[in-house]
Amino acid sequence: MKIGWTPKSLRSFKRLIRKNPNLRLLIERTLYQLAEDPFHSSLRTHKLKGDLSNVWSCSIDYNYRILFEFVENSEGKEEAILLLNLGSHDEVY
């Protein structure tokens, strides 16, 4: 599955890496797993409720999350993943 970035998610990624360079490899592994199988048990993927009802969340580690949506790929009928935000639990919710 393809992964797309929003401007906000790119800024969040750069900010996280600047604050904690050790997270880069962990985020890359998480994104690879997300592209391969968005519902792999290690990601703890779940759909959110309330104001974020169309948004999904997965875990980078215990403290950090990725918020994303499933969207239709512009190149075909396949679904793609659009990253919305990355950060700590308090930062993304």
PDB file of C-alpha atoms in Angstrom:
ATOM      1  CA  MET A   1       0.000   0.000   0.000  1.00  0.00           C
ATOM      2  CA  LYS A   2       1.309   3.457  -0.847  1.00  0.00           C
ATOM      3  CA  ILE A   3       1.859   6.076   1.829  1.00  0.00           C
ATOM      4  CA  GLY A   4       1.327   9.807   1.268  1.00  0.00           C
ATOM      5  CA  TRP A   5       2.362  12.715   3.473  1.00  0.00           C
ATOM      6  CA  THR A   6       0.463  15.879   4.310  1.00  0.00           C
ATOM      7  CA  PRO A   7       2.474  19.066   4.971  1.00  0.00           C
ATOM      8  CA  LYS A   8       1.563  18.774   8.663  1.00  0.00           C
ATOM      9  CA  SER A   9       2.798  15.183   8.886  1.00  0.00           C
ATOM     10  CA  LEU A  10       6.105  16.121   7.232  1.00  0.00           C
ATOM     11  CA  ARG A  11       6.615  18.973   9.704  1.00  0.00           C
ATOM     12  CA  SER A  12       5.781  16.667  12.596  1.00  0.00           C
ATOM     13  CA  PHE A  13       8.221  14.031  11.332  1.00  0.00           C
ATOM     14  CA  LYS A  14      11.048  16.572  10.981  1.00  0.00           C
ATOM     15  CA  ARG A  15      10.323  18.007  14.433  1.00  0.00           C
ATOM     16  CA  LEU A  16      10.352  14.542  16.033  1.00  0.00           C
ATOM     17  CA  ILE A  17      13.636  13.608  14.364  1.00  0.00           C
ATOM     18  CA  ARG A  18      15.223  16.905  15.352  1.00  0.00           C
ATOM     19  CA  LYS A  19      14.200  16.388  18.999  1.00  0.00           C
ATOM     20  CA  ASN A  20      15.079  12.684  19.074  1.00  0.00           C
ATOM     21  CA  PRO A  21      17.261  11.390  16.192  1.00  0.00           C
ATOM     22  CA  ASN A  22      17.015   7.836  17.561  1.00  0.00           C
ATOM     23  CA  LEU A  23      13.323   7.748  16.552  1.00  0.00           C
ATOM     24  CA  ARG A  24      14.106   7.895  12.814  1.00  0.00           C
ATOM     25  CA  LEU A  25      14.779   4.170  12.395  1.00  0.00           C
ATOM     26  CA  LEU A  26      11.784   3.238  14.540  1.00  0.00           C
ATOM     27  CA  ILE A  27       9.479   5.504  12.501  1.00  0.00           C
ATOM     28  CA  GLU A  28      10.825   4.082   9.225  1.00  0.00           C
ATOM     29  CA  ARG A  29      10.195   0.523  10.446  1.00  0.00           C
ATOM     30  CA  THR A  30       6.687   1.463  11.556  1.00  0.00           C
ATOM     31  CA  LEU A  31       5.901   3.070   8.180  1.00  0.00           C
ATOM     32  CA  TYR A  32       7.213  -0.004   6.348  1.00  0.00           C
ATOM     33  CA  GLN A  33       5.007  -2.270   8.490  1.00  0.00           C
ATOM     34  CA  LEU A  34       2.050   0.091   7.960  1.00  0.00           C
ATOM     35  CA  ALA A  35       2.494  -0.109   4.188  1.00  0.00           C
ATOM     36  CA  GLU A  36       2.792  -3.922   4.282  1.00  0.00           C
ATOM     37  CA  ASP A  37      -0.043  -4.641   6.723  1.00  0.00           C
ATOM     38  CA  PRO A  38      -1.850  -1.698   8.371  1.00  0.00           C
ATOM     39  CA  PHE A  39      -3.518  -4.028  10.863  1.00  0.00           C
ATOM     40  CA  HIS A  40      -0.442  -5.923  12.046  1.00  0.00           C
ATOM     41  CA  SER A  41      -0.774  -6.541  15.781  1.00  0.00           C
ATOM     42  CA  SER A  42       2.500  -4.747  16.593  1.00  0.00           C
ATOM     43  CA  LEU A  43       1.021  -1.455  15.285  1.00  0.00           C
ATOM     44  CA  ARG A  44      -2.035  -1.592  17.567  1.00  0.00           C
ATOM     45  CA  THR A  45      -4.057   0.087  14.794  1.00  0.00           C
ATOM     46  CA  HIS A  46      -7.463   1.364  15.833  1.00  0.00           C
ATOM     47  CA  LYS A  47     -10.113   3.731  14.538  1.00  0.00           C
ATOM     48  CA  LEU A  48     -10.710   6.916  16.488  1.00  0.00           C
ATOM     49  CA  LYS A  49     -14.033   8.341  17.640  1.00  0.00           C
ATOM     50  CA  GLY A  50     -15.579  11.776  18.058  1.00  0.00           C
ATOM     51  CA  ASP A  51     -14.075  14.653  16.080  1.00  0.00           C
ATOM     52  CA  LEU A  52     -11.500  12.261  14.574  1.00  0.00           C
ATOM     53  CA  SER A  53     -14.055   9.607  13.563  1.00  0.00           C
ATOM     54  CA  ASN A  54     -12.609   9.027  10.057  1.00  0.00           C
ATOM     55  CA  VAL A  55      -9.035   8.830  11.331  1.00  0.00           C
ATOM     56  CA  TRP A  56      -6.978   5.791  12.341  1.00  0.00           C
ATOM     57  CA  SER A  57      -4.096   5.613  14.787  1.00  0.00           C
ATOM     58  CA  CYS A  58      -1.134   3.253  15.068  1.00  0.00           C
ATOM     59  CA  SER A  59       1.734   3.116  17.541  1.00  0.00           C
ATOM     60  CA  ILE A  60       5.358   3.866  16.790  1.00  0.00           C
ATOM     61  CA  ASP A  61       6.217   2.866  20.351  1.00  0.00           C
ATOM     62  CA  TYR A  62       4.645   3.291  23.764  1.00  0.00           C
ATOM     63  CA  ASN A  63       4.828   7.112  23.623  1.00  0.00           C
ATOM     64  CA  TYR A  64       4.481   8.013  19.945  1.00  0.00           C
ATOM     65  CA  ARG A  65       1.611   7.648  17.471  1.00  0.00           C
ATOM     66  CA  ILE A  66       0.852   8.103  13.786  1.00  0.00           C
ATOM     67  CA  LEU A  67      -2.571   9.371  12.715  1.00  0.00           C
ATOM     68  CA  PHE A  68      -3.667   8.448   9.206  1.00  0.00           C
ATOM     69  CA  GLU A  69      -6.605   7.981   6.853  1.00  0.00           C
ATOM     70  CA  PHE A  70      -7.300   5.394   4.207  1.00  0.00           C
ATOM     71  CA  VAL A  71      -7.814   7.225   0.907  1.00  0.00           C
ATOM     72  CA  GLU A  72      -8.344   6.174  -2.684  1.00  0.00           C
ATOM     73  CA  ASN A  73      -5.094   6.125  -4.622  1.00  0.00           C
ATOM     74  CA  SER A  74      -5.111   8.680  -7.446  1.00  0.00           C
ATOM     75  CA  GLU A  75      -3.354   6.201  -9.768  1.00  0.00           C
ATOM     76  CA  GLY A  76      -5.988   3.537  -9.478  1.00  0.00           C
ATOM     77  CA  LYS A  77      -8.715   2.078  -7.377  1.00  0.00           C
ATOM     78  CA  GLU A  78      -6.378   0.808  -4.667  1.00  0.00           C
ATOM     79  CA  GLU A  79      -6.453   2.329  -1.226  1.00  0.00           C
ATOM     80  CA  ALA A  80      -3.526   4.347   0.030  1.00  0.00           C
ATOM     81  CA  ILE A  81      -2.566   5.659   3.433  1.00  0.00           C
ATOM     82  CA  LEU A  82      -2.422   9.413   4.005  1.00  0.00           C
ATOM     83  CA  LEU A  83      -0.361  10.359   7.064  1.00  0.00           C
ATOM     84  CA  LEU A  84      -1.969  13.196   9.017  1.00  0.00           C
ATOM     85  CA  ASN A  85       0.195  13.661  12.087  1.00  0.00           C
ATOM     86  CA  LEU A  86       3.020  12.072  14.069  1.00  0.00           C
ATOM     87  CA  GLY A  87       3.914  12.736  17.677  1.00  0.00           C
ATOM     88  CA  SER A  88       3.323  11.902  21.283  1.00  0.00           C
ATOM     89  CA  HIS A  89      -0.127  10.904  22.465  1.00  0.00           C
ATOM     90  CA  ASP A  90      -0.837  14.418  23.764  1.00  0.00           C
ATOM     91  CA  GLU A  91       0.460  16.113  20.602  1.00  0.00           C
ATOM     92  CA  VAL A  92      -1.645  14.189  18.085  1.00  0.00           C
ATOM     93  CA  TYR A  93      -4.981  13.935  19.897  1.00  0.00           C
TER      94      TYR A  93
END
